[in-house]
Amino acid sequence: RSYSIEIVQHPVKTAEFGDATLTRLPLAPPLIARLVVPDHSDAEIVDDPDLSFLVAQVSILSTYDAVPAEAPSGHTSAPRLLYGNLVSSPHILRNLQGRQGVYFLFPDVSVRRQGQYQLCVTLLRIPR
């Protein structure tokens, strides 16, 4: 079975927090992604036995050249550009029209430095 991610709510702004992690503000509005299974109804996604083995991870790209804006974890001692809960488990929720679906929520993500960035959401399957 193949899966894809559709962004249903794009963050518009945030405030840089530099080194003041206790006063940081999260992205507004929060990033929300929906799980999509091509050629299947949403009802089938909710009953998918593999659902508990899926997670989504958010990363940040430079807007200008679409390359990662920070080094992979462990490759540098510089503070991470993204802060907060960068991984989300699937949540079964209803959209504004009342249709049930599988969503990944990122309500606690902040950006350390000022700039224009692009967020990337990657769907990962945890091996059994």
GROMACS .gro file of N, CA, C and O in nm, residues 45-114:
model
  280
   45ILE      N    1  -0.854   0.416   0.552
   45ILE     CA    2  -0.731   0.458   0.616
   45ILE      C    3  -0.743   0.443   0.767
   45ILE      O    4  -0.651   0.395   0.833
   46VAL      N    5  -0.856   0.480   0.823
   46VAL     CA    6  -0.876   0.474   0.968
   46VAL      C    7  -0.867   0.331   1.018
   46VAL      O    8  -0.820   0.306   1.129
   47ASP      N    9  -0.908   0.233   0.939
   47ASP     CA   10  -0.904   0.092   0.977
   47ASP      C   11  -0.774   0.023   0.939
   47ASP      O   12  -0.762  -0.098   0.957
   48ASP      N   13  -0.677   0.093   0.886
   48ASP     CA   14  -0.552   0.035   0.839
   48ASP      C   15  -0.471  -0.021   0.957
   48ASP      O   16  -0.439   0.052   1.051
   49PRO      N   17  -0.437  -0.150   0.955
   49PRO     CA   18  -0.360  -0.208   1.065
   49PRO      C   19  -0.218  -0.153   1.075
   49PRO      O   20  -0.156  -0.161   1.181
   50ASP      N   21  -0.165  -0.097   0.967
   50ASP     CA   22  -0.030  -0.042   0.968
   50ASP      C   23  -0.025   0.100   1.024
   50ASP      O   24   0.082   0.158   1.039
   51LEU      N   25  -0.139   0.156   1.055
   51LEU     CA   26  -0.145   0.295   1.101
   51LEU      C   27  -0.059   0.321   1.224
   51LEU      O   28   0.007   0.424   1.235
   52SER      N   29  -0.055   0.226   1.316
   52SER     CA   30   0.023   0.246   1.439
   52SER      C   31   0.174   0.242   1.412
   52SER      O   32   0.253   0.274   1.501
   53PHE      N   33   0.216   0.204   1.292
   53PHE     CA   34   0.358   0.199   1.258
   53PHE      C   35   0.402   0.318   1.174
   53PHE      O   36   0.514   0.321   1.123
   54LEU      N   37   0.314   0.419   1.157
   54LEU     CA   38   0.347   0.537   1.078
   54LEU      C   39   0.369   0.657   1.170
   54LEU      O   40   0.297   0.675   1.268
   55VAL      N   41   0.469   0.739   1.137
   55VAL     CA   42   0.494   0.866   1.204
   55VAL      C   43   0.532   0.968   1.097
   55VAL      O   44   0.576   0.931   0.987
   56ALA      N   45   0.516   1.093   1.129
   56ALA     CA   46   0.557   1.201   1.037
   56ALA      C   47   0.659   1.288   1.109
   56ALA      O   48   0.647   1.313   1.230
   57GLN      N   49   0.759   1.333   1.035
   57GLN     CA   50   0.864   1.418   1.091
   57GLN      C   51   0.874   1.546   1.009
   57GLN      O   52   0.869   1.542   0.887
   58VAL      N   53   0.888   1.659   1.077
   58VAL     CA   54   0.902   1.787   1.008
   58VAL      C   55   1.049   1.828   1.010
   58VAL      O   56   1.119   1.808   1.108
   59SER      N   57   1.094   1.882   0.897
   59SER     CA   58   1.228   1.937   0.885
   59SER      C   59   1.217   2.072   0.815
   59SER      O   60   1.109   2.111   0.770
   60ILE      N   61   1.327   2.144   0.807
   60ILE     CA   62   1.324   2.280   0.753
   60ILE      C   63   1.423   2.291   0.637
   60ILE      O   64   1.532   2.237   0.641
   61LEU      N   65   1.378   2.361   0.532
   61LEU     CA   66   1.460   2.384   0.413
   61LEU      C   67   1.478   2.532   0.392
   61LEU      O   68   1.391   2.612   0.426
   62SER      N   69   1.589   2.569   0.330
   62SER     CA   70   1.610   2.707   0.291
   62SER      C   71   1.518   2.738   0.173
   62SER      O   72   1.510   2.660   0.079
   63THR      N   73   1.447   2.847   0.177
   63THR     CA   74   1.353   2.882   0.070
   63THR      C   75   1.424   2.904  -0.064
   63THR      O   76   1.372   2.872  -0.169
   64TYR      N   77   1.544   2.956  -0.059
   64TYR     CA   78   1.613   2.997  -0.181
   64TYR      C   79   1.667   2.880  -0.263
   64TYR      O   80   1.661   2.881  -0.384
   65ASP      N   81   1.721   2.778  -0.198
   65ASP     CA   82   1.781   2.669  -0.275
   65ASP      C   83   1.724   2.532  -0.242
   65ASP      O   84   1.772   2.432  -0.292
   66ALA      N   85   1.621   2.526  -0.160
   66ALA     CA   86   1.550   2.402  -0.125
   66ALA      C   87   1.644   2.293  -0.074
   66ALA      O   88   1.625   2.176  -0.104
   67VAL      N   89   1.748   2.331  -0.001
   67VAL     CA   90   1.836   2.234   0.063
   67VAL      C   91   1.813   2.244   0.214
   67VAL      O   92   1.766   2.346   0.263
   68PRO      N   93   1.846   2.137   0.288
   68PRO     CA   94   1.826   2.145   0.433
   68PRO      C   95   1.893   2.267   0.493
   68PRO      O   96   2.007   2.299   0.463
   69ALA      N   97   1.820   2.338   0.578
   69ALA     CA   98   1.871   2.461   0.638
   69ALA      C   99   1.956   2.432   0.760
   69ALA      O  100   2.014   2.523   0.818
   70GLU      N  101   1.964   2.305   0.800
   70GLU     CA  102   2.049   2.268   0.913
   70GLU      C  103   2.108   2.130   0.888
   70GLU      O  104   2.054   2.051   0.812
   71ALA      N  105   2.221   2.105   0.952
   71ALA     CA  106   2.289   1.977   0.936
   71ALA      C  107   2.208   1.867   1.004
   71ALA      O  108   2.138   1.893   1.102
   72PRO      N  109   2.218   1.744   0.954
   72PRO     CA  110   2.150   1.633   1.022
   72PRO      C  111   2.199   1.620   1.165
   72PRO      O  112   2.310   1.658   1.198
   73SER      N  113   2.114   1.568   1.249
   73SER     CA  114   2.145   1.554   1.391
   73SER      C  115   2.278   1.483   1.412
   73SER      O  116   2.305   1.381   1.351
   74GLY      N  117   2.360   1.540   1.499
   74GLY     CA  118   2.489   1.479   1.530
   74GLY      C  119   2.603   1.524   1.443
   74GLY      O  120   2.718   1.489   1.467
   75HIS      N  121   2.579   1.605   1.338
   75HIS     CA  122   2.684   1.646   1.246
   75HIS      C  123   2.742   1.783   1.279
   75HIS      O  124   2.836   1.826   1.216
   76THR      N  125   2.686   1.854   1.374
   76THR     CA  126   2.736   1.986   1.408
   76THR      C  127   2.702   2.018   1.553
   76THR      O  128   2.609   1.962   1.609
   77SER      N  129   2.778   2.109   1.611
   77SER     CA  130   2.748   2.149   1.748
   77SER      C  131   2.662   2.275   1.753
   77SER      O  132   2.627   2.323   1.859
   78ALA      N  133   2.627   2.332   1.636
   78ALA     CA  134   2.542   2.451   1.631
   78ALA      C  135   2.402   2.416   1.679
   78ALA      O  136   2.355   2.305   1.659
   79PRO      N  137   2.333   2.511   1.745
   79PRO     CA  138   2.197   2.482   1.792
   79PRO      C  139   2.102   2.457   1.674
   79PRO      O  140   2.117   2.514   1.567
   80ARG      N  141   2.008   2.369   1.694
   80ARG     CA  142   1.913   2.333   1.589
   80ARG      C  143   1.824   2.452   1.554
   80ARG      O  144   1.786   2.530   1.641
   81LEU      N  145   1.790   2.465   1.427
   81LEU     CA  146   1.706   2.574   1.380
   81LEU      C  147   1.560   2.553   1.418
   81LEU      O  148   1.490   2.646   1.454
   82LEU      N  149   1.513   2.429   1.412
   82LEU     CA  150   1.377   2.395   1.455
   82LEU      C  151   1.381   2.345   1.598
   82LEU      O  152   1.474   2.273   1.637
   83TYR      N  153   1.279   2.379   1.674
   83TYR     CA  154   1.273   2.340   1.814
   83TYR      C  155   1.131   2.297   1.846
   83TYR      O  156   1.035   2.352   1.792
   84GLY      N  157   1.116   2.199   1.931
   84GLY     CA  158   0.983   2.152   1.970
   84GLY      C  159   0.963   2.007   1.934
   84GLY      O  160   1.059   1.933   1.911
   85ASN      N  161   0.839   1.964   1.928
   85ASN     CA  162   0.805   1.826   1.892
   85ASN      C  163   0.802   1.814   1.741
   85ASN      O  164   0.705   1.854   1.677
   86LEU      N  165   0.907   1.757   1.684
   86LEU     CA  166   0.923   1.750   1.539
   86LEU      C  167   0.870   1.620   1.480
   86LEU      O  168   0.874   1.601   1.359
   87VAL      N  169   0.821   1.530   1.563
   87VAL     CA  170   0.765   1.403   1.518
   87VAL      C  171   0.623   1.392   1.572
   87VAL      O  172   0.595   1.428   1.685
   88SER      N  173   0.533   1.341   1.487
   88SER     CA  174   0.394   1.327   1.527
   88SER      C  175   0.342   1.188   1.493
   88SER      O  176   0.371   1.134   1.387
   89SER      N  177   0.265   1.133   1.585
   89SER     CA  178   0.194   1.007   1.560
   89SER      C  179   0.064   1.039   1.489
   89SER      O  180   0.016   1.152   1.494
   90PRO      N  181   0.002   0.939   1.425
   90PRO     CA  182  -0.126   0.966   1.358
   90PRO      C  183  -0.240   0.987   1.457
   90PRO      O  184  -0.245   0.923   1.562
   91HIS      N  185  -0.327   1.082   1.424
   91HIS     CA  186  -0.446   1.112   1.504
   91HIS      C  187  -0.568   1.097   1.413
   91HIS      O  188  -0.570   1.153   1.303
   92ILE      N  189  -0.668   1.024   1.459
   92ILE     CA  190  -0.792   1.010   1.383
   92ILE      C  191  -0.885   1.123   1.427
   92ILE      O  192  -0.928   1.129   1.541
   93LEU      N  193  -0.910   1.215   1.333
   93LEU     CA  194  -0.990   1.335   1.362
   93LEU      C  195  -1.092   1.358   1.251
   93LEU      O  196  -1.084   1.296   1.145
   94ARG      N  197  -1.183   1.450   1.274
   94ARG     CA  198  -1.280   1.491   1.172
   94ARG      C  199  -1.240   1.627   1.118
   94ARG      O  200  -1.200   1.715   1.195
   95ASN      N  201  -1.255   1.647   0.987
   95ASN     CA  202  -1.226   1.777   0.927
   95ASN      C  203  -1.346   1.870   0.944
   95ASN      O  204  -1.445   1.834   1.007
   96LEU      N  205  -1.338   1.988   0.887
   96LEU     CA  206  -1.446   2.087   0.902
   96LEU      C  207  -1.577   2.041   0.839
   96LEU      O  208  -1.684   2.090   0.874
   97GLN      N  209  -1.571   1.948   0.744
   97GLN     CA  210  -1.692   1.895   0.682
   97GLN      C  211  -1.744   1.772   0.755
   97GLN      O  212  -1.843   1.712   0.712
   98GLY      N  213  -1.678   1.730   0.864
   98GLY     CA  214  -1.723   1.616   0.942
   98GLY      C  215  -1.670   1.482   0.894
   98GLY      O  216  -1.707   1.379   0.950
   99ARG      N  217  -1.584   1.480   0.793
   99ARG     CA  218  -1.528   1.354   0.742
   99ARG      C  219  -1.409   1.312   0.825
   99ARG      O  220  -1.321   1.391   0.854
  100GLN      N  221  -1.407   1.186   0.862
  100GLN     CA  222  -1.298   1.133   0.943
  100GLN      C  223  -1.174   1.111   0.858
  100GLN      O  224  -1.182   1.072   0.742
  101GLY      N  225  -1.057   1.136   0.917
  101GLY     CA  226  -0.932   1.116   0.848
  101GLY      C  227  -0.818   1.100   0.946
  101GLY      O  228  -0.835   1.113   1.067
  102VAL      N  229  -0.700   1.074   0.892
  102VAL     CA  230  -0.581   1.056   0.973
  102VAL      C  231  -0.493   1.179   0.955
  102VAL      O  232  -0.457   1.215   0.842
  103TYR      N  233  -0.459   1.244   1.067
  103TYR     CA  234  -0.384   1.369   1.063
  103TYR      C  235  -0.260   1.362   1.151
  103TYR      O  236  -0.257   1.290   1.252
  104PHE      N  237  -0.159   1.438   1.112
  104PHE     CA  238  -0.037   1.455   1.190
  104PHE      C  239  -0.032   1.602   1.232
  104PHE      O  240  -0.039   1.691   1.147
  105LEU      N  241  -0.021   1.627   1.362
  105LEU     CA  242  -0.027   1.762   1.417
  105LEU      C  243   0.110   1.803   1.471
  105LEU      O  244   0.177   1.724   1.538
  106PHE      N  245   0.147   1.928   1.446
  106PHE     CA  246   0.273   1.983   1.495
  106PHE      C  247   0.246   2.117   1.564
  106PHE      O  248   0.281   2.223   1.512
  107PRO      N  249   0.184   2.115   1.684
  107PRO     CA  250   0.146   2.240   1.750
  107PRO      C  251   0.258   2.308   1.827
  107PRO      O  252   0.241   2.421   1.873
  108ASP      N  253   0.372   2.242   1.841
  108ASP     CA  254   0.478   2.295   1.928
  108ASP      C  255   0.611   2.309   1.854
  108ASP      O  256   0.716   2.274   1.905
  109VAL      N  257   0.609   2.359   1.730
  109VAL     CA  258   0.731   2.377   1.652
  109VAL      C  259   0.763   2.526   1.643
  109VAL      O  260   0.676   2.607   1.612
  110SER      N  261   0.889   2.560   1.672
  110SER     CA  262   0.935   2.698   1.666
  110SER      C  263   1.062   2.706   1.583
  110SER      O  264   1.133   2.607   1.565
  111VAL      N  265   1.092   2.828   1.533
  111VAL     CA  266   1.212   2.852   1.453
  111VAL      C  267   1.306   2.943   1.531
  111VAL      O  268   1.264   3.047   1.582
  112ARG      N  269   1.432   2.904   1.539
  112ARG     CA  270   1.530   2.975   1.621
  112ARG      C  271   1.574   3.108   1.559
  112ARG      O  272   1.591   3.207   1.628
  113ARG      N  273   1.596   3.113   1.426
  113ARG     CA  274   1.649   3.234   1.361
  113ARG      C  275   1.551   3.289   1.258
  113ARG      O  276   1.478   3.215   1.193
  114GLN      N  277   1.556   3.420   1.240
  114GLN     CA  278   1.472   3.490   1.143
  114GLN      C  279   1.512   3.449   1.001
  114GLN      O  280   1.628   3.425   0.972
   0.00000   0.00000   0.00000
